[in-house]
PDB file of C-alpha atoms in Angstrom:
ATOM      1  CA  UNK A 106       8.055  -0.873  20.829  1.00  0.00           C
ATOM      2  CA  UNK A 107      11.496   0.050  22.120  1.00  0.00           C
ATOM      3  CA  UNK A 108      12.993  -0.781  18.717  1.00  0.00           C
ATOM      4  CA  UNK A 109      10.967   1.754  16.721  1.00  0.00           C
ATOM      5  CA  UNK A 110      13.305   4.746  17.057  1.00  0.00           C
ATOM      6  CA  UNK A 111      16.359   2.635  16.239  1.00  0.00           C
ATOM      7  CA  UNK A 112      14.645   1.265  13.137  1.00  0.00           C
ATOM      8  CA  UNK A 113      13.866   4.787  11.975  1.00  0.00           C
ATOM      9  CA  UNK A 114      17.431   5.937  12.633  1.00  0.00           C
ATOM     10  CA  UNK A 115      18.813   3.084  10.551  1.00  0.00           C
ATOM     11  CA  UNK A 116      16.649   3.765   7.499  1.00  0.00           C
ATOM     12  CA  UNK A 117      18.454   4.562   4.259  1.00  0.00           C
ATOM     13  CA  UNK A 118      16.682   6.861   1.823  1.00  0.00           C
ATOM     14  CA  UNK A 119      17.315   6.370  -1.891  1.00  0.00           C
ATOM     15  CA  UNK A 120      19.100   9.184  -3.670  1.00  0.00           C
ATOM     16  CA  UNK A 121      17.329  11.450  -6.150  1.00  0.00           C
ATOM     17  CA  UNK A 122      19.279   9.733  -8.911  1.00  0.00           C
ATOM     18  CA  UNK A 123      17.882   6.386  -7.735  1.00  0.00           C
ATOM     19  CA  UNK A 124      14.232   7.308  -7.260  1.00  0.00           C
ATOM     20  CA  UNK A 125      14.014   9.276 -10.528  1.00  0.00           C
ATOM     21  CA  UNK A 126      15.741   6.351 -12.301  1.00  0.00           C
ATOM     22  CA  UNK A 127      18.535   8.561 -13.545  1.00  0.00           C
ATOM     23  CA  UNK A 128      16.201  11.373 -14.580  1.00  0.00           C
ATOM     24  CA  UNK A 129      13.658   9.251 -16.413  1.00  0.00           C
ATOM     25  CA  UNK A 130      11.062  10.711 -14.054  1.00  0.00           C
ATOM     26  CA  UNK A 131      10.389  14.359 -13.336  1.00  0.00           C
ATOM     27  CA  UNK A 132       9.913  14.724  -9.592  1.00  0.00           C
ATOM     28  CA  UNK A 133       7.901  17.186  -7.540  1.00  0.00           C
ATOM     29  CA  UNK A 134       7.044  17.557  -3.888  1.00  0.00           C
ATOM     30  CA  UNK A 135       3.623  19.031  -3.213  1.00  0.00           C
ATOM     31  CA  UNK A 136       1.714  19.647  -0.021  1.00  0.00           C
ATOM     32  CA  UNK A 137      -1.939  19.225   0.754  1.00  0.00           C
ATOM     33  CA  UNK A 138      -3.844  18.992   4.044  1.00  0.00           C
ATOM     34  CA  UNK A 139      -5.685  16.212   5.821  1.00  0.00           C
ATOM     35  CA  UNK A 140      -9.306  16.567   6.920  1.00  0.00           C
ATOM     36  CA  UNK A 141      -8.330  18.176  10.227  1.00  0.00           C
ATOM     37  CA  UNK A 142      -5.750  20.455   8.608  1.00  0.00           C
ATOM     38  CA  UNK A 143      -2.456  18.643   9.144  1.00  0.00           C
ATOM     39  CA  UNK A 144       0.038  19.101   6.279  1.00  0.00           C
ATOM     40  CA  UNK A 145       0.518  16.069   4.035  1.00  0.00           C
ATOM     41  CA  UNK A 146       3.553  15.845   1.760  1.00  0.00           C
ATOM     42  CA  UNK A 147       3.291  14.008  -1.561  1.00  0.00           C
ATOM     43  CA  UNK A 148       6.121  12.882  -3.822  1.00  0.00           C
ATOM     44  CA  UNK A 149       5.013  13.004  -7.463  1.00  0.00           C
ATOM     45  CA  UNK A 150       6.971  11.245 -10.217  1.00  0.00           C
ATOM     46  CA  UNK A 151       5.885  11.653 -13.844  1.00  0.00           C
ATOM     47  CA  UNK A 152       7.545   9.997 -16.866  1.00  0.00           C
ATOM     48  CA  UNK A 153       9.823  12.563 -18.474  1.00  0.00           C
ATOM     49  CA  UNK A 154       8.823  13.498 -21.995  1.00  0.00           C
ATOM     50  CA  UNK A 155       5.824  11.177 -22.096  1.00  0.00           C
ATOM     51  CA  UNK A 156       2.479  12.577 -23.201  1.00  0.00           C
ATOM     52  CA  UNK A 157       0.062  13.049 -20.337  1.00  0.00           C
ATOM     53  CA  UNK A 158      -2.194  12.792 -18.594  1.00  0.00           C
ATOM     54  CA  UNK A 159      -0.698   9.657 -17.088  1.00  0.00           C
ATOM     55  CA  UNK A 160      -2.431   6.870 -15.160  1.00  0.00           C
ATOM     56  CA  UNK A 161      -1.461   7.083 -11.503  1.00  0.00           C
ATOM     57  CA  UNK A 162      -0.160   4.621  -8.961  1.00  0.00           C
ATOM     58  CA  UNK A 163      -1.139   6.139  -5.605  1.00  0.00           C
ATOM     59  CA  UNK A 164       1.546   4.501  -3.493  1.00  0.00           C
ATOM     60  CA  UNK A 165       1.337   3.852   0.267  1.00  0.00           C
ATOM     61  CA  UNK A 166       4.606   2.650   1.783  1.00  0.00           C
ATOM     62  CA  UNK A 167       5.069  -0.137   4.281  1.00  0.00           C
ATOM     63  CA  UNK A 168       6.757  -0.177   7.671  1.00  0.00           C
ATOM     64  CA  UNK A 169       4.304  -1.647  10.161  1.00  0.00           C
ATOM     65  CA  UNK A 170       2.599   1.753  10.634  1.00  0.00           C
ATOM     66  CA  UNK A 171       5.652   2.918  12.590  1.00  0.00           C
ATOM     67  CA  UNK A 172       8.560   3.363  10.133  1.00  0.00           C
ATOM     68  CA  UNK A 173       9.159   4.157   6.475  1.00  0.00           C
ATOM     69  CA  UNK A 174       8.900   7.109   4.129  1.00  0.00           C
ATOM     70  CA  UNK A 175       7.290   8.151   0.874  1.00  0.00           C
ATOM     71  CA  UNK A 176      10.584   7.418  -0.921  1.00  0.00           C
ATOM     72  CA  UNK A 177      10.721   3.757   0.098  1.00  0.00           C
ATOM     73  CA  UNK A 178      10.723   1.307  -2.848  1.00  0.00           C
ATOM     74  CA  UNK A 179      10.328   4.138  -5.391  1.00  0.00           C
ATOM     75  CA  UNK A 180      13.329   2.906  -7.437  1.00  0.00           C
ATOM     76  CA  UNK A 181      11.681  -0.520  -7.849  1.00  0.00           C
ATOM     77  CA  UNK A 182       8.152   0.814  -8.258  1.00  0.00           C
ATOM     78  CA  UNK A 183       9.467   3.284 -10.819  1.00  0.00           C
ATOM     79  CA  UNK A 184      10.587   0.458 -13.106  1.00  0.00           C
ATOM     80  CA  UNK A 185       7.054  -0.935 -13.041  1.00  0.00           C
ATOM     81  CA  UNK A 186       5.507   2.488 -13.625  1.00  0.00           C
ATOM     82  CA  UNK A 187       7.782   3.331 -16.548  1.00  0.00           C
ATOM     83  CA  UNK A 188       6.899   0.071 -18.269  1.00  0.00           C
ATOM     84  CA  UNK A 189       3.224   1.086 -18.079  1.00  0.00           C
ATOM     85  CA  UNK A 190       3.576   4.817 -18.714  1.00  0.00           C
ATOM     86  CA  UNK A 191       2.291   5.553 -15.212  1.00  0.00           C
ATOM     87  CA  UNK A 192       3.002   8.361 -12.800  1.00  0.00           C
ATOM     88  CA  UNK A 193       3.495   7.730  -9.084  1.00  0.00           C
ATOM     89  CA  UNK A 194       2.103   9.750  -6.201  1.00  0.00           C
ATOM     90  CA  UNK A 195       3.607   8.564  -2.906  1.00  0.00           C
ATOM     91  CA  UNK A 196       2.162   9.725   0.417  1.00  0.00           C
ATOM     92  CA  UNK A 197       4.323  10.787   3.366  1.00  0.00           C
ATOM     93  CA  UNK A 198       1.755   9.775   5.964  1.00  0.00           C
ATOM     94  CA  UNK A 199       2.130  10.391   9.681  1.00  0.00           C
ATOM     95  CA  UNK A 200       3.583   7.482  11.648  1.00  0.00           C
ATOM     96  CA  UNK A 201       2.388   5.812  14.833  1.00  0.00           C
ATOM     97  CA  UNK A 202       2.649   5.766  17.787  1.00  0.00           C
ATOM     98  CA  UNK A 203       3.046   9.558  17.754  1.00  0.00           C
ATOM     99  CA  UNK A 204       0.106   9.786  15.351  1.00  0.00           C
ATOM    100  CA  UNK A 205      -2.396   6.968  15.920  1.00  0.00           C
ATOM    101  CA  UNK A 206      -5.445   6.163  13.805  1.00  0.00           C
ATOM    102  CA  UNK A 207      -6.919   7.899  11.870  1.00  0.00           C
ATOM    103  CA  UNK A 208      -3.899  10.096  11.072  1.00  0.00           C
ATOM    104  CA  UNK A 209      -2.214   7.854   8.486  1.00  0.00           C
ATOM    105  CA  UNK A 210      -5.494   6.927   6.818  1.00  0.00           C
ATOM    106  CA  UNK A 211      -6.556  10.575   6.655  1.00  0.00           C
ATOM    107  CA  UNK A 212      -3.238  11.460   5.021  1.00  0.00           C
ATOM    108  CA  UNK A 213      -3.600   8.761   2.355  1.00  0.00           C
ATOM    109  CA  UNK A 214      -7.168   9.884   1.660  1.00  0.00           C
ATOM    110  CA  UNK A 215      -6.043  13.505   1.419  1.00  0.00           C
ATOM    111  CA  UNK A 216      -3.391  12.537  -1.131  1.00  0.00           C
ATOM    112  CA  UNK A 217      -6.009  10.767  -3.206  1.00  0.00           C
ATOM    113  CA  UNK A 218      -8.318  13.794  -3.046  1.00  0.00           C
ATOM    114  CA  UNK A 219      -5.429  16.018  -4.139  1.00  0.00           C
ATOM    115  CA  UNK A 220      -5.046  13.903  -7.290  1.00  0.00           C
ATOM    116  CA  UNK A 221      -8.765  14.305  -8.007  1.00  0.00           C
ATOM    117  CA  UNK A 222      -8.630  18.101  -7.533  1.00  0.00           C
ATOM    118  CA  UNK A 223      -5.194  19.127  -8.745  1.00  0.00           C
ATOM    119  CA  UNK A 224      -3.525  16.207 -10.444  1.00  0.00           C
ATOM    120  CA  UNK A 225      -4.090  17.391 -13.983  1.00  0.00           C
ATOM    121  CA  UNK A 226      -1.752  20.340 -13.331  1.00  0.00           C
ATOM    122  CA  UNK A 227       1.119  17.825 -13.157  1.00  0.00           C
ATOM    123  CA  UNK A 228      -0.145  15.595 -15.953  1.00  0.00           C
ATOM    124  CA  UNK A 229      -2.042  13.071 -13.813  1.00  0.00           C
ATOM    125  CA  UNK A 230      -5.205  11.310 -14.968  1.00  0.00           C
ATOM    126  CA  UNK A 231      -7.541  11.268 -11.956  1.00  0.00           C
ATOM    127  CA  UNK A 232      -9.896   8.912 -13.812  1.00  0.00           C
ATOM    128  CA  UNK A 233      -7.224   6.185 -13.908  1.00  0.00           C
ATOM    129  CA  UNK A 234      -5.905   5.804 -10.372  1.00  0.00           C
ATOM    130  CA  UNK A 235      -4.711   2.510  -8.919  1.00  0.00           C
ATOM    131  CA  UNK A 236      -4.314   2.593  -5.137  1.00  0.00           C
ATOM    132  CA  UNK A 237      -1.103   0.650  -4.407  1.00  0.00           C
ATOM    133  CA  UNK A 238      -0.045  -0.345  -0.915  1.00  0.00           C
ATOM    134  CA  UNK A 239       2.710  -2.552   0.496  1.00  0.00           C
ATOM    135  CA  UNK A 240       2.433  -4.337   3.874  1.00  0.00           C
ATOM    136  CA  UNK A 241       1.141  -1.728   6.344  1.00  0.00           C
ATOM    137  CA  UNK A 242       0.568   0.497   3.328  1.00  0.00           C
ATOM    138  CA  UNK A 243      -1.604  -2.258   1.880  1.00  0.00           C
ATOM    139  CA  UNK A 244      -3.843  -2.067   4.929  1.00  0.00           C
ATOM    140  CA  UNK A 245      -4.000   1.718   4.649  1.00  0.00           C
ATOM    141  CA  UNK A 246      -4.765   1.433   0.928  1.00  0.00           C
ATOM    142  CA  UNK A 247      -7.588  -1.029   1.597  1.00  0.00           C
ATOM    143  CA  UNK A 248      -8.989   1.215   4.337  1.00  0.00           C
ATOM    144  CA  UNK A 249      -8.873   4.275   2.074  1.00  0.00           C
ATOM    145  CA  UNK A 250     -10.693   2.383  -0.694  1.00  0.00           C
ATOM    146  CA  UNK A 251     -13.425   1.318   1.748  1.00  0.00           C
ATOM    147  CA  UNK A 252     -13.737   4.902   2.986  1.00  0.00           C
ATOM    148  CA  UNK A 253     -13.964   6.309  -0.555  1.00  0.00           C
ATOM    149  CA  UNK A 254     -16.693   3.802  -1.415  1.00  0.00           C
ATOM    150  CA  UNK A 255     -18.737   4.690   1.655  1.00  0.00           C
ATOM    151  CA  UNK A 256     -18.232   8.463   1.427  1.00  0.00           C
ATOM    152  CA  UNK A 257     -18.683   8.794  -2.308  1.00  0.00           C
ATOM    153  CA  UNK A 258     -15.082   9.940  -2.461  1.00  0.00           C
ATOM    154  CA  UNK A 259     -12.424   9.838  -5.192  1.00  0.00           C
ATOM    155  CA  UNK A 260     -12.507   6.964  -7.658  1.00  0.00           C
ATOM    156  CA  UNK A 261     -10.019   4.206  -8.453  1.00  0.00           C
ATOM    157  CA  UNK A 262      -9.970   1.658 -11.242  1.00  0.00           C
ATOM    158  CA  UNK A 263      -8.107  -0.804  -9.032  1.00  0.00           C
ATOM    159  CA  UNK A 264      -6.344  -1.521  -5.774  1.00  0.00           C
ATOM    160  CA  UNK A 265      -3.066  -3.432  -5.600  1.00  0.00           C
ATOM    161  CA  UNK A 266      -2.474  -4.859  -2.124  1.00  0.00           C
ATOM    162  CA  UNK A 267       0.995  -6.350  -1.743  1.00  0.00           C
ATOM    163  CA  UNK A 268       1.125  -8.649   1.332  1.00  0.00           C
ATOM    164  CA  UNK A 269      -1.175  -6.214   3.156  1.00  0.00           C
ATOM    165  CA  UNK A 270      -1.606  -5.830   6.929  1.00  0.00           C
ATOM    166  CA  UNK A 271      -5.394  -6.110   7.215  1.00  0.00           C
ATOM    167  CA  UNK A 272      -6.445  -7.551  10.584  1.00  0.00           C
ATOM    168  CA  UNK A 273      -5.602  -6.129  13.999  1.00  0.00           C
ATOM    169  CA  UNK A 274      -6.912  -9.303  15.705  1.00  0.00           C
ATOM    170  CA  UNK A 275      -3.613 -10.988  14.792  1.00  0.00           C
ATOM    171  CA  UNK A 276      -5.040 -14.420  15.559  1.00  0.00           C
ATOM    172  CA  UNK A 277      -5.166 -16.323  12.270  1.00  0.00           C
ATOM    173  CA  UNK A 278      -3.775 -19.815  11.785  1.00  0.00           C
ATOM    174  CA  UNK A 279      -0.796 -18.419   9.855  1.00  0.00           C
ATOM    175  CA  UNK A 280      -0.069 -15.834  12.559  1.00  0.00           C
ATOM    176  CA  UNK A 281       0.062 -18.611  15.134  1.00  0.00           C
ATOM    177  CA  UNK A 282       1.907 -21.041  12.873  1.00  0.00           C
ATOM    178  CA  UNK A 283       4.708 -18.535  12.181  1.00  0.00           C
ATOM    179  CA  UNK A 284       4.945 -16.975  15.638  1.00  0.00           C
ATOM    180  CA  UNK A 285       8.595 -16.335  16.432  1.00  0.00           C
ATOM    181  CA  UNK A 286       9.636 -16.811  12.809  1.00  0.00           C
ATOM    182  CA  UNK A 287      10.795 -14.121  10.398  1.00  0.00           C
ATOM    183  CA  UNK A 288      11.116 -10.368  10.487  1.00  0.00           C
ATOM    184  CA  UNK A 289       7.395  -9.662  10.938  1.00  0.00           C
ATOM    185  CA  UNK A 290       5.912 -12.270  13.222  1.00  0.00           C
ATOM    186  CA  UNK A 291       2.907 -12.138  15.521  1.00  0.00           C
ATOM    187  CA  UNK A 292       4.765 -10.159  18.194  1.00  0.00           C
ATOM    188  CA  UNK A 293       5.985  -7.536  15.722  1.00  0.00           C
ATOM    189  CA  UNK A 294       2.488  -7.379  14.265  1.00  0.00           C
ATOM    190  CA  UNK A 295       0.981  -6.801  17.712  1.00  0.00           C
ATOM    191  CA  UNK A 296       3.480  -3.986  18.280  1.00  0.00           C
ATOM    192  CA  UNK A 297       2.572  -2.252  15.024  1.00  0.00           C
ATOM    193  CA  UNK A 298      -1.153  -2.551  15.602  1.00  0.00           C
ATOM    194  CA  UNK A 299      -0.892  -1.323  19.210  1.00  0.00           C
ATOM    195  CA  UNK A 300       0.992   1.752  18.012  1.00  0.00           C
ATOM    196  CA  UNK A 301      -1.524   2.489  15.261  1.00  0.00           C
ATOM    197  CA  UNK A 302      -4.717   1.885  17.253  1.00  0.00           C
ATOM    198  CA  UNK A 303      -3.494   3.745  20.329  1.00  0.00           C
ATOM    199  CA  UNK A 304      -6.266   4.133  22.870  1.00  0.00           C
ATOM    200  CA  UNK A 305      -9.060   2.786  20.679  1.00  0.00           C
ATOM    201  CA  UNK A 306     -11.386   0.294  22.333  1.00  0.00           C
ATOM    202  CA  UNK A 307     -10.334  -2.994  20.726  1.00  0.00           C
ATOM    203  CA  UNK A 308     -13.981  -4.092  20.654  1.00  0.00           C
ATOM    204  CA  UNK A 309     -14.917  -1.064  18.544  1.00  0.00           C
ATOM    205  CA  UNK A 310     -12.114  -0.817  15.983  1.00  0.00           C
ATOM    206  CA  UNK A 311     -13.530   0.542  12.702  1.00  0.00           C
ATOM    207  CA  UNK A 312     -13.086  -1.342   9.442  1.00  0.00           C
ATOM    208  CA  UNK A 313     -11.283   1.651   7.954  1.00  0.00           C
ATOM    209  CA  UNK A 314      -8.514   0.962  10.497  1.00  0.00           C
ATOM    210  CA  UNK A 315      -8.621  -2.840  10.228  1.00  0.00           C
ATOM    211  CA  UNK A 316     -10.164  -3.661   6.833  1.00  0.00           C
ATOM    212  CA  UNK A 317     -10.662  -7.363   7.611  1.00  0.00           C
ATOM    213  CA  UNK A 318     -13.505  -6.236   9.909  1.00  0.00           C
ATOM    214  CA  UNK A 319     -15.584  -4.836   7.031  1.00  0.00           C
ATOM    215  CA  UNK A 320     -18.999  -6.494   6.886  1.00  0.00           C
ATOM    216  CA  UNK A 321     -19.469  -5.614   3.233  1.00  0.00           C
ATOM    217  CA  UNK A 322     -16.772  -5.931   0.568  1.00  0.00           C
ATOM    218  CA  UNK A 323     -19.047  -5.234  -2.369  1.00  0.00           C
ATOM    219  CA  UNK A 324     -18.587  -2.256  -4.663  1.00  0.00           C
ATOM    220  CA  UNK A 325     -14.789  -2.279  -4.562  1.00  0.00           C
ATOM    221  CA  UNK A 326     -12.600  -1.672  -7.619  1.00  0.00           C
ATOM    222  CA  UNK A 327     -10.747  -4.546  -9.245  1.00  0.00           C
ATOM    223  CA  UNK A 328      -8.325  -5.959  -6.695  1.00  0.00           C
ATOM    224  CA  UNK A 329      -4.895  -7.565  -6.965  1.00  0.00           C
ATOM    225  CA  UNK A 330      -3.829  -9.228  -3.733  1.00  0.00           C
ATOM    226  CA  UNK A 331      -0.655 -11.190  -3.061  1.00  0.00           C
ATOM    227  CA  UNK A 332       0.998 -12.774  -0.054  1.00  0.00           C
ATOM    228  CA  UNK A 333       3.654 -15.367   0.739  1.00  0.00           C
ATOM    229  CA  UNK A 334       2.685 -18.816   1.996  1.00  0.00           C
ATOM    230  CA  UNK A 335       5.234 -18.512   4.826  1.00  0.00           C
ATOM    231  CA  UNK A 336       4.195 -15.252   6.445  1.00  0.00           C
ATOM    232  CA  UNK A 337       1.949 -13.934   9.188  1.00  0.00           C
ATOM    233  CA  UNK A 338      -0.496 -12.238   6.810  1.00  0.00           C
ATOM    234  CA  UNK A 339      -1.203 -15.305   4.647  1.00  0.00           C
ATOM    235  CA  UNK A 340      -4.610 -16.308   5.995  1.00  0.00           C
ATOM    236  CA  UNK A 341      -6.050 -12.825   6.536  1.00  0.00           C
ATOM    237  CA  UNK A 342      -5.115 -11.874   2.974  1.00  0.00           C
ATOM    238  CA  UNK A 343      -6.534 -15.039   1.424  1.00  0.00           C
ATOM    239  CA  UNK A 344      -9.740 -14.492   3.368  1.00  0.00           C
ATOM    240  CA  UNK A 345     -10.013 -10.902   2.137  1.00  0.00           C
ATOM    241  CA  UNK A 346      -9.872 -12.080  -1.472  1.00  0.00           C
ATOM    242  CA  UNK A 347     -12.403 -14.837  -0.735  1.00  0.00           C
ATOM    243  CA  UNK A 348     -14.828 -12.319   0.745  1.00  0.00           C
ATOM    244  CA  UNK A 349     -14.478  -9.975  -2.245  1.00  0.00           C
ATOM    245  CA  UNK A 350     -15.464 -12.880  -4.510  1.00  0.00           C
ATOM    246  CA  UNK A 351     -18.346 -13.795  -2.199  1.00  0.00           C
ATOM    247  CA  UNK A 352     -19.608 -10.210  -2.469  1.00  0.00           C
ATOM    248  CA  UNK A 353     -19.581 -10.440  -6.275  1.00  0.00           C
ATOM    249  CA  UNK A 354     -16.366  -8.502  -6.736  1.00  0.00           C
ATOM    250  CA  UNK A 355     -13.247  -9.038  -8.825  1.00  0.00           C
ATOM    251  CA  UNK A 356     -10.002 -10.139  -7.215  1.00  0.00           C
ATOM    252  CA  UNK A 357      -6.807 -11.764  -8.433  1.00  0.00           C
ATOM    253  CA  UNK A 358      -5.016 -13.600  -5.631  1.00  0.00           C
ATOM    254  CA  UNK A 359      -1.451 -14.910  -5.604  1.00  0.00           C
ATOM    255  CA  UNK A 360      -0.069 -16.967  -2.708  1.00  0.00           C
ATOM    256  CA  UNK A 361       3.641 -17.317  -3.431  1.00  0.00           C
ATOM    257  CA  UNK A 362       4.894 -20.733  -2.274  1.00  0.00           C
ATOM    258  CA  UNK A 363       7.605 -20.423   0.338  1.00  0.00           C
ATOM    259  CA  UNK A 364       7.491 -16.639   0.241  1.00  0.00           C
ATOM    260  CA  UNK A 365       8.297 -14.898   3.520  1.00  0.00           C
ATOM    261  CA  UNK A 366       7.101 -11.367   4.213  1.00  0.00           C
ATOM    262  CA  UNK A 367       8.693  -8.939   1.724  1.00  0.00           C
ATOM    263  CA  UNK A 368      10.501 -11.812  -0.003  1.00  0.00           C
ATOM    264  CA  UNK A 369      10.763  -9.841  -3.247  1.00  0.00           C
ATOM    265  CA  UNK A 370      12.660  -7.054  -1.463  1.00  0.00           C
ATOM    266  CA  UNK A 371      14.849  -9.420   0.566  1.00  0.00           C
ATOM    267  CA  UNK A 372      15.891 -11.589  -2.403  1.00  0.00           C
ATOM    268  CA  UNK A 373      14.995  -9.566  -5.505  1.00  0.00           C
ATOM    269  CA  UNK A 374      16.793 -11.863  -7.946  1.00  0.00           C
ATOM    270  CA  UNK A 375      15.100 -15.081  -6.789  1.00  0.00           C
ATOM    271  CA  UNK A 376      12.859 -16.714  -9.423  1.00  0.00           C
ATOM    272  CA  UNK A 377       9.878 -16.311  -7.087  1.00  0.00           C
ATOM    273  CA  UNK A 378      10.531 -12.564  -6.780  1.00  0.00           C
ATOM    274  CA  UNK A 379      10.760 -12.170 -10.543  1.00  0.00           C
ATOM    275  CA  UNK A 380       7.496 -14.089 -10.940  1.00  0.00           C
ATOM    276  CA  UNK A 381       5.794 -11.801  -8.410  1.00  0.00           C
ATOM    277  CA  UNK A 382       6.947  -8.655 -10.195  1.00  0.00           C
ATOM    278  CA  UNK A 383       5.823 -10.087 -13.537  1.00  0.00           C
ATOM    279  CA  UNK A 384       2.369 -10.908 -12.138  1.00  0.00           C
ATOM    280  CA  UNK A 385       1.924  -7.318 -10.907  1.00  0.00           C
ATOM    281  CA  UNK A 386       2.939  -5.937 -14.285  1.00  0.00           C
ATOM    282  CA  UNK A 387       0.593  -8.235 -16.210  1.00  0.00           C
ATOM    283  CA  UNK A 388      -2.379  -7.393 -13.994  1.00  0.00           C
ATOM    284  CA  UNK A 389      -1.790  -3.655 -14.252  1.00  0.00           C
ATOM    285  CA  UNK A 390      -1.344  -3.871 -17.986  1.00  0.00           C
ATOM    286  CA  UNK A 391      -4.668  -5.694 -18.364  1.00  0.00           C
ATOM    287  CA  UNK A 392      -6.396  -3.243 -16.033  1.00  0.00           C
ATOM    288  CA  UNK A 393      -5.109  -0.145 -17.830  1.00  0.00           C
ATOM    289  CA  UNK A 394      -6.047  -1.574 -21.231  1.00  0.00           C
ATOM    290  CA  UNK A 395      -9.744  -1.763 -20.364  1.00  0.00           C
TER     291      UNK A 395
END
């Protein structure tokens, strides 16, 4: 926990030139409000000159619930979005431990509702939203999708969960196997979850906070889920896909052999990283063509 402020201080934000891909995206910052009235900032990127309305990647950044910003990975995600003619809406959600659950989840949900209400004004197609989350953002994305299903909230045609952080119990075989190994091991995971859950009774954590706890995974949109074979989240992510299938749902699962957490960001030119990016593109292309 003592490392959180130093990690934030060392973060490097991409330049406007980088996250708009040299002006190939028009960029906007808009503000909405969470359920209890807190301001929520959204970064909106739309393909310049392309006819709208555009399908939307609702992006939720990673960072273990404690670090990161809405601009993280936008240069890389932008390449994917441009190939598909998609817009991106990235949520600047509140970080733990200053803002424990449900703050971040409420912010993501508020961003999704903003797309449904106001997205068309910026050329966004609210009927073709894919909720996209990376690491901690993958857990928040999964929680928001569960909440929308149960509340009759905004719709999505898919959810893309990239090595998501889904289970606060932190006790899977892979978590134990890889304890002490890598940048996000069991100890780091425990730190992130403790910050996010705050004073919640650990025996009464809701599934919206820790999606692996959900009793029912039916009625979810098409799901893409990927994880490395050499990372803490391996077994909880594989189990989430298995339970979607068991509930009659649709899921595409990739377990990348030898992949550590965030391998595609750490070694972007590795063959495995290129394969992972290609798999995401192919799945999104099939989904959007339906």
